[in-house]
């Protein structure tokens, strides 16, 4: 796996969630994703960045253009040092929320991406990585 | 903080969302619209989202809340101009917006809104007869 471009953004306020959406859009366009796939990955980015802010207490997002020799795509890594998630299986369920949301952010982001990985440790934080491939 | 302008067109309120809203701007729009429906005795709300290139769960929830709030205040809501890519993504995300009527463009939206409002008045008159 090769990274061709990367950008690191801090998520500390609602305005930063908008910046993550814009940076993701711009890289998805450059990578050549079609409009529907751009829209899907930007929407997933918005959900995950908001989780980083609201539940993780803020954090960082790494936005990368990647290539594995066969294909190219966009990889997003959301990292926070918040409280972590006690039950990941439960958190991933459609409709589960510990707040006032719809409980669709994590499960929806997984559906919208091609690859989805989540790691979380109580008291240490949460990392979510998604990839959207071109084509 | 920026606010989304609300225009008045007779009995209707028209909102054109042109910026990528962060969450507080969306919440402020929800509050502003609710207040304006009451203040202007509006019968309908038209929300043009043709410039929005994504609708995530937060914006989706805000649009649904606006429609519910309007309904309680006896006004109808029509959403116009959703881009196809946005609609496809919204469904995959798991949001269905069951209480919102949609139209392709503002012109069609206004006709739909007129029809909805008339319908609503007729239904209400019918209920009075009982
Ligand atoms: N980064 C995180 N740190 C800690 N907990 C998290 C994090 N992300 C998600 N969670 C937990 O997982 C739950 C589900 O998240 P998800 O994004 O699916 O739904 P939501 O944020 O509650 O609602 P929605 O995203 O639909 O507005 C959250 O309510 C929260 O308890
Ligand atoms: Mg969420």
PDB file of C-alpha atoms and ligand atoms in Angstrom:
ATOM      1  CA  UNK A   1       0.000   0.000   0.000  1.00  0.00           C
ATOM      2  CA  UNK A   2       1.293   3.373  -1.024  1.00  0.00           C
ATOM      3  CA  UNK A   3       0.192   6.796   0.132  1.00  0.00           C
ATOM      4  CA  UNK A   4       0.429   9.488  -2.529  1.00  0.00           C
ATOM      5  CA  UNK A   5      -1.058  12.489  -0.719  1.00  0.00           C
ATOM      6  CA  UNK A   6      -1.982  13.067   2.893  1.00  0.00           C
ATOM      7  CA  UNK A   7      -3.542  15.763   4.978  1.00  0.00           C
ATOM      8  CA  UNK A   8      -4.010  15.883   8.748  1.00  0.00           C
ATOM      9  CA  UNK A   9      -6.838  17.921  10.268  1.00  0.00           C
ATOM     10  CA  UNK A  10      -7.731  18.669  13.860  1.00  0.00           C
ATOM     11  CA  UNK A  11     -11.337  18.276  14.972  1.00  0.00           C
ATOM     12  CA  UNK A  12     -12.100  20.542  17.891  1.00  0.00           C
ATOM     13  CA  UNK A  13     -15.270  22.409  16.836  1.00  0.00           C
ATOM     14  CA  UNK A  14     -18.284  22.003  14.563  1.00  0.00           C
ATOM     15  CA  UNK A  15     -16.577  24.134  11.908  1.00  0.00           C
ATOM     16  CA  UNK A  16     -13.817  21.514  11.753  1.00  0.00           C
ATOM     17  CA  UNK A  17     -16.373  18.857  10.757  1.00  0.00           C
ATOM     18  CA  UNK A  18     -17.180  21.041   7.728  1.00  0.00           C
ATOM     19  CA  UNK A  19     -13.441  21.296   6.949  1.00  0.00           C
ATOM     20  CA  UNK A  20     -13.127  17.490   7.070  1.00  0.00           C
ATOM     21  CA  UNK A  21     -16.017  17.206   4.597  1.00  0.00           C
ATOM     22  CA  UNK A  22     -14.387  19.724   2.252  1.00  0.00           C
ATOM     23  CA  UNK A  23     -10.923  18.169   2.419  1.00  0.00           C
ATOM     24  CA  UNK A  24     -12.405  14.699   1.815  1.00  0.00           C
ATOM     25  CA  UNK A  25     -14.372  15.988  -1.186  1.00  0.00           C
ATOM     26  CA  UNK A  26     -11.329  17.609  -2.691  1.00  0.00           C
ATOM     27  CA  UNK A  27      -9.159  14.484  -2.377  1.00  0.00           C
ATOM     28  CA  UNK A  28     -11.978  12.186  -3.589  1.00  0.00           C
ATOM     29  CA  UNK A  29     -12.299  14.375  -6.682  1.00  0.00           C
ATOM     30  CA  UNK A  30      -8.541  14.342  -7.301  1.00  0.00           C
ATOM     31  CA  UNK A  31      -8.482  10.557  -6.901  1.00  0.00           C
ATOM     32  CA  UNK A  32     -11.123  10.286  -9.611  1.00  0.00           C
ATOM     33  CA  UNK A  33     -13.995   8.810  -7.593  1.00  0.00           C
ATOM     34  CA  UNK A  34     -17.336   9.216  -9.365  1.00  0.00           C
ATOM     35  CA  UNK A  35     -19.895  11.658  -7.966  1.00  0.00           C
ATOM     36  CA  UNK A  36     -21.922   9.057  -6.072  1.00  0.00           C
ATOM     37  CA  UNK A  37     -18.806   7.574  -4.444  1.00  0.00           C
ATOM     38  CA  UNK A  38     -17.536  11.060  -3.584  1.00  0.00           C
ATOM     39  CA  UNK A  39     -20.863  11.816  -1.945  1.00  0.00           C
ATOM     40  CA  UNK A  40     -20.785   8.538  -0.007  1.00  0.00           C
ATOM     41  CA  UNK A  41     -17.281   8.999   1.363  1.00  0.00           C
ATOM     42  CA  UNK A  42     -17.888  12.666   2.259  1.00  0.00           C
ATOM     43  CA  UNK A  43     -21.089  11.712   4.088  1.00  0.00           C
ATOM     44  CA  UNK A  44     -19.282   8.929   5.974  1.00  0.00           C
ATOM     45  CA  UNK A  45     -16.513  11.413   6.853  1.00  0.00           C
ATOM     46  CA  UNK A  46     -19.074  13.834   8.236  1.00  0.00           C
ATOM     47  CA  UNK A  47     -20.605  11.153  10.479  1.00  0.00           C
ATOM     48  CA  UNK A  48     -17.270   9.935  11.806  1.00  0.00           C
ATOM     49  CA  UNK A  49     -15.822  13.425  12.331  1.00  0.00           C
ATOM     50  CA  UNK A  50     -18.922  14.379  14.320  1.00  0.00           C
ATOM     51  CA  UNK A  51     -18.487  11.275  16.496  1.00  0.00           C
ATOM     52  CA  UNK A  52     -14.837  12.225  17.066  1.00  0.00           C
ATOM     53  CA  UNK A  53     -15.992  15.659  18.206  1.00  0.00           C
ATOM     54  CA  UNK A  54     -19.104  14.772  20.204  1.00  0.00           C
ATOM     55  CA  UNK A  55     -18.112  11.466  21.846  1.00  0.00           C
ATOM     56  CA  UNK A  56     -14.326  11.493  21.537  1.00  0.00           C
ATOM     57  CA  UNK A  57     -14.018  15.060  22.830  1.00  0.00           C
ATOM     58  CA  UNK A  58     -12.138  16.023  19.676  1.00  0.00           C
ATOM     59  CA  UNK A  59      -9.253  14.420  17.846  1.00  0.00           C
ATOM     60  CA  UNK A  60      -7.522  14.164  14.500  1.00  0.00           C
ATOM     61  CA  UNK A  61      -8.374  13.025  11.018  1.00  0.00           C
ATOM     62  CA  UNK A  62      -5.823  11.731   8.529  1.00  0.00           C
ATOM     63  CA  UNK A  63      -7.005  11.989   4.916  1.00  0.00           C
ATOM     64  CA  UNK A  64      -4.933   9.990   2.410  1.00  0.00           C
ATOM     65  CA  UNK A  65      -4.941   9.162  -1.266  1.00  0.00           C
ATOM     66  CA  UNK A  66      -3.725   5.553  -1.454  1.00  0.00           C
ATOM     67  CA  UNK A  67      -2.880   2.998  -4.086  1.00  0.00           C
ATOM     68  CA  UNK A  68      -2.247  -0.749  -3.876  1.00  0.00           C
ATOM     69  CA  UNK A  69      -0.814  -1.064  -7.363  1.00  0.00           C
ATOM     70  CA  UNK A  70      -4.131  -2.252  -8.822  1.00  0.00           C
ATOM     71  CA  UNK A  71      -6.436   0.545  -7.758  1.00  0.00           C
ATOM     72  CA  UNK A  72      -6.516   3.896  -6.049  1.00  0.00           C
ATOM     73  CA  UNK A  73      -8.754   5.250  -3.359  1.00  0.00           C
ATOM     74  CA  UNK A  74      -9.253   7.459  -0.351  1.00  0.00           C
ATOM     75  CA  UNK A  75      -8.477   6.350   3.196  1.00  0.00           C
ATOM     76  CA  UNK A  76      -9.674   8.261   6.256  1.00  0.00           C
ATOM     77  CA  UNK A  77      -8.445   7.680   9.814  1.00  0.00           C
ATOM     78  CA  UNK A  78     -10.355   9.229  12.732  1.00  0.00           C
ATOM     79  CA  UNK A  79      -8.507   9.194  16.021  1.00  0.00           C
ATOM     80  CA  UNK A  80      -9.487  10.425  19.458  1.00  0.00           C
ATOM     81  CA  UNK A  81      -8.285   9.976  23.029  1.00  0.00           C
ATOM     82  CA  UNK A  82     -11.788  10.048  24.474  1.00  0.00           C
ATOM     83  CA  UNK A  83     -13.582   7.569  26.751  1.00  0.00           C
ATOM     84  CA  UNK A  84     -13.654   4.738  24.199  1.00  0.00           C
ATOM     85  CA  UNK A  85     -16.578   2.456  23.412  1.00  0.00           C
ATOM     86  CA  UNK A  86     -17.554  -0.234  25.932  1.00  0.00           C
ATOM     87  CA  UNK A  87     -19.516  -2.437  23.543  1.00  0.00           C
ATOM     88  CA  UNK A  88     -18.506  -1.966  19.902  1.00  0.00           C
ATOM     89  CA  UNK A  89     -21.027  -4.502  18.618  1.00  0.00           C
ATOM     90  CA  UNK A  90     -23.835  -2.545  20.265  1.00  0.00           C
ATOM     91  CA  UNK A  91     -22.490   0.815  19.054  1.00  0.00           C
ATOM     92  CA  UNK A  92     -22.410  -0.523  15.485  1.00  0.00           C
ATOM     93  CA  UNK A  93     -26.109  -1.454  15.545  1.00  0.00           C
ATOM     94  CA  UNK A  94     -28.485   0.623  13.401  1.00  0.00           C
ATOM     95  CA  UNK A  95     -30.422   2.876  15.728  1.00  0.00           C
ATOM     96  CA  UNK A  96     -28.190   2.558  18.796  1.00  0.00           C
ATOM     97  CA  UNK A  97     -27.284   5.915  20.327  1.00  0.00           C
ATOM     98  CA  UNK A  98     -26.068   6.914  23.763  1.00  0.00           C
ATOM     99  CA  UNK A  99     -26.911  10.515  22.898  1.00  0.00           C
ATOM    100  CA  UNK A 100     -29.690  12.200  20.945  1.00  0.00           C
ATOM    101  CA  UNK A 101     -28.697  11.041  17.452  1.00  0.00           C
ATOM    102  CA  UNK A 102     -30.361   8.535  15.158  1.00  0.00           C
ATOM    103  CA  UNK A 103     -27.684   5.935  15.834  1.00  0.00           C
ATOM    104  CA  UNK A 104     -26.858   5.705  12.140  1.00  0.00           C
ATOM    105  CA  UNK A 105     -23.377   7.245  12.054  1.00  0.00           C
ATOM    106  CA  UNK A 106     -21.186   4.173  12.572  1.00  0.00           C
ATOM    107  CA  UNK A 107     -23.409   1.631  10.838  1.00  0.00           C
ATOM    108  CA  UNK A 108     -24.137   4.064   7.998  1.00  0.00           C
ATOM    109  CA  UNK A 109     -20.451   4.925   7.508  1.00  0.00           C
ATOM    110  CA  UNK A 110     -19.693   1.199   7.290  1.00  0.00           C
ATOM    111  CA  UNK A 111     -22.311   0.757   4.552  1.00  0.00           C
ATOM    112  CA  UNK A 112     -21.056   3.809   2.640  1.00  0.00           C
ATOM    113  CA  UNK A 113     -17.395   2.737   2.639  1.00  0.00           C
ATOM    114  CA  UNK A 114     -15.716  -0.290   1.020  1.00  0.00           C
ATOM    115  CA  UNK A 115     -13.614  -1.067   4.061  1.00  0.00           C
ATOM    116  CA  UNK A 116     -14.291  -0.217   7.684  1.00  0.00           C
ATOM    117  CA  UNK A 117     -12.247  -0.884  10.811  1.00  0.00           C
ATOM    118  CA  UNK A 118     -12.861   0.266  14.353  1.00  0.00           C
ATOM    119  CA  UNK A 119     -10.634  -0.085  17.397  1.00  0.00           C
ATOM    120  CA  UNK A 120     -11.484   1.222  20.813  1.00  0.00           C
ATOM    121  CA  UNK A 121     -10.153   0.903  24.352  1.00  0.00           C
ATOM    122  CA  UNK A 122     -12.023   2.111  27.393  1.00  0.00           C
ATOM    123  CA  UNK A 123     -10.319   5.159  28.833  1.00  0.00           C
ATOM    124  CA  UNK A 124      -7.865   5.331  25.925  1.00  0.00           C
ATOM    125  CA  UNK A 125      -9.792   6.311  22.847  1.00  0.00           C
ATOM    126  CA  UNK A 126     -11.215   5.252  19.520  1.00  0.00           C
ATOM    127  CA  UNK A 127      -9.818   4.873  16.011  1.00  0.00           C
ATOM    128  CA  UNK A 128     -11.974   4.345  12.937  1.00  0.00           C
ATOM    129  CA  UNK A 129     -10.469   3.742   9.492  1.00  0.00           C
ATOM    130  CA  UNK A 130     -12.499   3.681   6.281  1.00  0.00           C
ATOM    131  CA  UNK A 131     -11.451   3.228   2.652  1.00  0.00           C
ATOM    132  CA  UNK A 132     -13.344   4.059  -0.518  1.00  0.00           C
ATOM    133  CA  UNK A 133     -11.846   2.628  -3.721  1.00  0.00           C
ATOM    134  CA  UNK A 134     -12.212   4.140  -7.150  1.00  0.00           C
ATOM    135  CA  UNK A 135     -14.460   2.156  -9.492  1.00  0.00           C
TER     136      UNK A 135
ATOM    137  CA  UNK B   1     -22.530  32.817  13.431  1.00  0.00           C
ATOM    138  CA  UNK B   2     -23.998  32.963   9.919  1.00  0.00           C
ATOM    139  CA  UNK B   3     -27.752  32.384   9.569  1.00  0.00           C
ATOM    140  CA  UNK B   4     -29.651  31.028   6.582  1.00  0.00           C
ATOM    141  CA  UNK B   5     -32.032  33.703   5.226  1.00  0.00           C
ATOM    142  CA  UNK B   6     -35.768  32.990   5.134  1.00  0.00           C
ATOM    143  CA  UNK B   7     -37.827  34.704   2.404  1.00  0.00           C
ATOM    144  CA  UNK B   8     -41.563  35.244   2.479  1.00  0.00           C
ATOM    145  CA  UNK B   9     -43.701  34.543  -0.613  1.00  0.00           C
ATOM    146  CA  UNK B  10     -47.311  35.214   0.293  1.00  0.00           C
ATOM    147  CA  UNK B  11     -48.439  32.390   2.583  1.00  0.00           C
ATOM    148  CA  UNK B  12     -45.204  30.500   2.109  1.00  0.00           C
ATOM    149  CA  UNK B  13     -41.695  30.696   3.475  1.00  0.00           C
ATOM    150  CA  UNK B  14     -38.793  29.942   1.166  1.00  0.00           C
ATOM    151  CA  UNK B  15     -35.364  28.807   2.296  1.00  0.00           C
ATOM    152  CA  UNK B  16     -32.461  28.209  -0.042  1.00  0.00           C
ATOM    153  CA  UNK B  17     -29.590  26.445   1.649  1.00  0.00           C
ATOM    154  CA  UNK B  18     -26.475  27.556  -0.184  1.00  0.00           C
ATOM    155  CA  UNK B  19     -23.681  26.884   2.258  1.00  0.00           C
ATOM    156  CA  UNK B  20     -22.187  23.779   3.803  1.00  0.00           C
ATOM    157  CA  UNK B  21     -23.876  24.244   7.203  1.00  0.00           C
ATOM    158  CA  UNK B  22     -22.242  23.191  10.415  1.00  0.00           C
ATOM    159  CA  UNK B  23     -24.545  21.771  13.078  1.00  0.00           C
ATOM    160  CA  UNK B  24     -25.350  24.964  15.001  1.00  0.00           C
ATOM    161  CA  UNK B  25     -26.314  26.769  11.789  1.00  0.00           C
ATOM    162  CA  UNK B  26     -28.748  23.940  10.995  1.00  0.00           C
ATOM    163  CA  UNK B  27     -30.247  24.128  14.500  1.00  0.00           C
ATOM    164  CA  UNK B  28     -30.598  27.915  14.213  1.00  0.00           C
ATOM    165  CA  UNK B  29     -32.467  27.461  10.928  1.00  0.00           C
ATOM    166  CA  UNK B  30     -34.849  25.051  12.657  1.00  0.00           C
ATOM    167  CA  UNK B  31     -35.556  27.631  15.390  1.00  0.00           C
ATOM    168  CA  UNK B  32     -35.819  30.572  12.984  1.00  0.00           C
ATOM    169  CA  UNK B  33     -38.261  28.736  10.719  1.00  0.00           C
ATOM    170  CA  UNK B  34     -40.460  27.704  13.623  1.00  0.00           C
ATOM    171  CA  UNK B  35     -40.629  31.311  14.826  1.00  0.00           C
ATOM    172  CA  UNK B  36     -41.309  32.680  11.345  1.00  0.00           C
ATOM    173  CA  UNK B  37     -44.151  30.202  10.693  1.00  0.00           C
ATOM    174  CA  UNK B  38     -45.917  31.594  13.738  1.00  0.00           C
ATOM    175  CA  UNK B  39     -45.029  35.243  13.152  1.00  0.00           C
ATOM    176  CA  UNK B  40     -46.020  35.261   9.451  1.00  0.00           C
ATOM    177  CA  UNK B  41     -48.941  32.824   9.783  1.00  0.00           C
ATOM    178  CA  UNK B  42     -47.245  30.779   7.076  1.00  0.00           C
ATOM    179  CA  UNK B  43     -49.135  27.843   5.566  1.00  0.00           C
ATOM    180  CA  UNK B  44     -46.196  26.263   3.828  1.00  0.00           C
ATOM    181  CA  UNK B  45     -42.406  25.954   3.900  1.00  0.00           C
ATOM    182  CA  UNK B  46     -40.295  25.316   0.824  1.00  0.00           C
ATOM    183  CA  UNK B  47     -36.704  24.249   1.394  1.00  0.00           C
ATOM    184  CA  UNK B  48     -34.409  24.264  -1.626  1.00  0.00           C
ATOM    185  CA  UNK B  49     -31.399  21.985  -1.103  1.00  0.00           C
ATOM    186  CA  UNK B  50     -30.205  21.843  -4.725  1.00  0.00           C
ATOM    187  CA  UNK B  51     -26.887  23.428  -3.676  1.00  0.00           C
ATOM    188  CA  UNK B  52     -26.233  20.867  -0.924  1.00  0.00           C
ATOM    189  CA  UNK B  53     -23.721  18.243  -1.987  1.00  0.00           C
ATOM    190  CA  UNK B  54     -24.322  16.031   1.039  1.00  0.00           C
ATOM    191  CA  UNK B  55     -27.075  15.437   3.587  1.00  0.00           C
ATOM    192  CA  UNK B  56     -25.742  13.549   6.594  1.00  0.00           C
ATOM    193  CA  UNK B  57     -27.684  12.197   9.581  1.00  0.00           C
ATOM    194  CA  UNK B  58     -27.608  15.546  11.373  1.00  0.00           C
ATOM    195  CA  UNK B  59     -28.926  17.609   8.477  1.00  0.00           C
ATOM    196  CA  UNK B  60     -31.431  14.841   7.680  1.00  0.00           C
ATOM    197  CA  UNK B  61     -32.673  14.884  11.252  1.00  0.00           C
ATOM    198  CA  UNK B  62     -32.913  18.694  11.200  1.00  0.00           C
ATOM    199  CA  UNK B  63     -34.999  18.618   7.997  1.00  0.00           C
ATOM    200  CA  UNK B  64     -37.297  15.986   9.535  1.00  0.00           C
ATOM    201  CA  UNK B  65     -37.642  18.091  12.706  1.00  0.00           C
ATOM    202  CA  UNK B  66     -38.524  21.178  10.680  1.00  0.00           C
ATOM    203  CA  UNK B  67     -41.280  19.238   8.896  1.00  0.00           C
ATOM    204  CA  UNK B  68     -42.695  17.884  12.188  1.00  0.00           C
ATOM    205  CA  UNK B  69     -42.565  21.296  13.812  1.00  0.00           C
ATOM    206  CA  UNK B  70     -44.279  22.892  10.807  1.00  0.00           C
ATOM    207  CA  UNK B  71     -46.950  20.184  10.874  1.00  0.00           C
ATOM    208  CA  UNK B  72     -47.767  20.980  14.495  1.00  0.00           C
ATOM    209  CA  UNK B  73     -48.069  24.642  13.524  1.00  0.00           C
ATOM    210  CA  UNK B  74     -50.449  23.725  10.681  1.00  0.00           C
ATOM    211  CA  UNK B  75     -47.965  24.325   7.868  1.00  0.00           C
ATOM    212  CA  UNK B  76     -46.805  21.926   5.144  1.00  0.00           C
ATOM    213  CA  UNK B  77     -43.163  21.347   4.173  1.00  0.00           C
ATOM    214  CA  UNK B  78     -41.802  20.511   0.738  1.00  0.00           C
ATOM    215  CA  UNK B  79     -38.142  19.764   0.060  1.00  0.00           C
ATOM    216  CA  UNK B  80     -36.906  20.565  -3.437  1.00  0.00           C
ATOM    217  CA  UNK B  81     -33.876  19.885  -5.585  1.00  0.00           C
ATOM    218  CA  UNK B  82     -32.178  16.995  -3.810  1.00  0.00           C
ATOM    219  CA  UNK B  83     -29.291  15.858  -6.015  1.00  0.00           C
ATOM    220  CA  UNK B  84     -29.510  12.200  -7.139  1.00  0.00           C
ATOM    221  CA  UNK B  85     -26.150  11.320  -5.547  1.00  0.00           C
ATOM    222  CA  UNK B  86     -27.379  12.798  -2.263  1.00  0.00           C
ATOM    223  CA  UNK B  87     -30.625  10.794  -2.411  1.00  0.00           C
ATOM    224  CA  UNK B  88     -28.750   7.530  -3.102  1.00  0.00           C
ATOM    225  CA  UNK B  89     -26.351   8.183  -0.213  1.00  0.00           C
ATOM    226  CA  UNK B  90     -29.129   9.138   2.190  1.00  0.00           C
ATOM    227  CA  UNK B  91     -30.935   5.847   1.605  1.00  0.00           C
ATOM    228  CA  UNK B  92     -27.746   3.841   2.132  1.00  0.00           C
ATOM    229  CA  UNK B  93     -27.039   5.791   5.301  1.00  0.00           C
ATOM    230  CA  UNK B  94     -30.454   4.623   6.517  1.00  0.00           C
ATOM    231  CA  UNK B  95     -32.459   7.855   6.495  1.00  0.00           C
ATOM    232  CA  UNK B  96     -35.850   7.861   4.810  1.00  0.00           C
ATOM    233  CA  UNK B  97     -37.455  11.248   5.686  1.00  0.00           C
ATOM    234  CA  UNK B  98     -40.954   9.708   5.756  1.00  0.00           C
ATOM    235  CA  UNK B  99     -42.808  12.899   6.700  1.00  0.00           C
ATOM    236  CA  UNK B 100     -41.376  15.167   4.019  1.00  0.00           C
ATOM    237  CA  UNK B 101     -42.849  15.692   0.560  1.00  0.00           C
ATOM    238  CA  UNK B 102     -40.276  16.292  -2.163  1.00  0.00           C
ATOM    239  CA  UNK B 103     -40.307  17.946  -5.578  1.00  0.00           C
ATOM    240  CA  UNK B 104     -37.768  18.245  -8.378  1.00  0.00           C
ATOM    241  CA  UNK B 105     -37.528  22.037  -8.473  1.00  0.00           C
ATOM    242  CA  UNK B 106     -38.894  25.184  -6.854  1.00  0.00           C
ATOM    243  CA  UNK B 107     -41.679  25.634  -9.419  1.00  0.00           C
ATOM    244  CA  UNK B 108     -42.988  22.088  -8.913  1.00  0.00           C
ATOM    245  CA  UNK B 109     -42.471  22.495  -5.189  1.00  0.00           C
ATOM    246  CA  UNK B 110     -44.685  25.568  -5.080  1.00  0.00           C
ATOM    247  CA  UNK B 111     -47.494  23.751  -6.966  1.00  0.00           C
ATOM    248  CA  UNK B 112     -47.213  20.801  -4.614  1.00  0.00           C
ATOM    249  CA  UNK B 113     -47.270  23.099  -1.603  1.00  0.00           C
ATOM    250  CA  UNK B 114     -50.397  24.891  -2.925  1.00  0.00           C
ATOM    251  CA  UNK B 115     -52.120  21.533  -3.435  1.00  0.00           C
ATOM    252  CA  UNK B 116     -51.087  20.324   0.034  1.00  0.00           C
ATOM    253  CA  UNK B 117     -52.337  23.464   1.725  1.00  0.00           C
ATOM    254  CA  UNK B 118     -55.707  23.327  -0.097  1.00  0.00           C
ATOM    255  CA  UNK B 119     -56.025  19.673   0.776  1.00  0.00           C
ATOM    256  CA  UNK B 120     -55.316  20.436   4.383  1.00  0.00           C
ATOM    257  CA  UNK B 121     -57.960  23.170   4.474  1.00  0.00           C
ATOM    258  CA  UNK B 122     -60.527  20.874   2.848  1.00  0.00           C
ATOM    259  CA  UNK B 123     -59.763  18.112   5.315  1.00  0.00           C
ATOM    260  CA  UNK B 124     -60.154  20.511   8.175  1.00  0.00           C
ATOM    261  CA  UNK B 125     -63.488  21.808   6.892  1.00  0.00           C
ATOM    262  CA  UNK B 126     -64.657  18.221   6.482  1.00  0.00           C
ATOM    263  CA  UNK B 127     -63.714  17.544  10.093  1.00  0.00           C
ATOM    264  CA  UNK B 128     -65.735  20.552  11.250  1.00  0.00           C
ATOM    265  CA  UNK B 129     -68.829  19.122   9.548  1.00  0.00           C
ATOM    266  CA  UNK B 130     -68.765  16.018  11.688  1.00  0.00           C
TER     267      UNK B 130
HETATM  268  N1  LIG C   1     -15.417   8.255  18.865  1.00  0.00           N
HETATM  269  C1  LIG C   1     -16.259   7.734  19.773  1.00  0.00           C
HETATM  270  N2  LIG C   1     -15.937   7.673  21.095  1.00  0.00           N
HETATM  271  C2  LIG C   1     -16.782   7.160  22.008  1.00  0.00           C
HETATM  272  N3  LIG C   1     -18.011   6.670  21.711  1.00  0.00           N
HETATM  273  C3  LIG C   1     -18.408   6.701  20.430  1.00  0.00           C
HETATM  274  C4  LIG C   1     -17.569   7.221  19.387  1.00  0.00           C
HETATM  275  N4  LIG C   1     -18.224   7.097  18.213  1.00  0.00           N
HETATM  276  C5  LIG C   1     -19.411   6.538  18.500  1.00  0.00           C
HETATM  277  N5  LIG C   1     -19.536   6.283  19.829  1.00  0.00           N
HETATM  278  C6  LIG C   1     -20.680   5.629  20.513  1.00  0.00           C
HETATM  279  O1  LIG C   1     -21.394   4.872  19.554  1.00  0.00           O
HETATM  280  C7  LIG C   1     -22.754   5.276  19.493  1.00  0.00           C
HETATM  281  C8  LIG C   1     -23.273   5.123  18.092  1.00  0.00           C
HETATM  282  O2  LIG C   1     -22.639   6.069  17.232  1.00  0.00           O
HETATM  283  P1  LIG C   1     -23.385   6.503  15.893  1.00  0.00           P
HETATM  284  O3  LIG C   1     -22.562   7.522  15.195  1.00  0.00           O
HETATM  285  O4  LIG C   1     -23.743   5.265  15.148  1.00  0.00           O
HETATM  286  O5  LIG C   1     -24.745   7.140  16.400  1.00  0.00           O
HETATM  287  P2  LIG C   1     -24.988   8.556  17.103  1.00  0.00           P
HETATM  288  O6  LIG C   1     -23.797   9.414  16.953  1.00  0.00           O
HETATM  289  O7  LIG C   1     -25.452   8.287  18.483  1.00  0.00           O
HETATM  290  O8  LIG C   1     -26.181   9.145  16.228  1.00  0.00           O
HETATM  291  P3  LIG C   1     -26.087   9.762  14.743  1.00  0.00           P
HETATM  292  O9  LIG C   1     -24.677   9.566  14.274  1.00  0.00           O
HETATM  293  O10 LIG C   1     -27.053   8.986  13.931  1.00  0.00           O
HETATM  294  O11 LIG C   1     -26.455  11.189  14.894  1.00  0.00           O
HETATM  295  C9  LIG C   1     -22.769   6.702  20.015  1.00  0.00           C
HETATM  296  O12 LIG C   1     -24.022   7.056  20.549  1.00  0.00           O
HETATM  297  C10 LIG C   1     -21.664   6.635  21.085  1.00  0.00           C
HETATM  298  O13 LIG C   1     -22.167   6.087  22.284  1.00  0.00           O
HETATM  299 MG1  LIG C   2     -22.824   9.715  15.146  1.00  0.00          MG
END
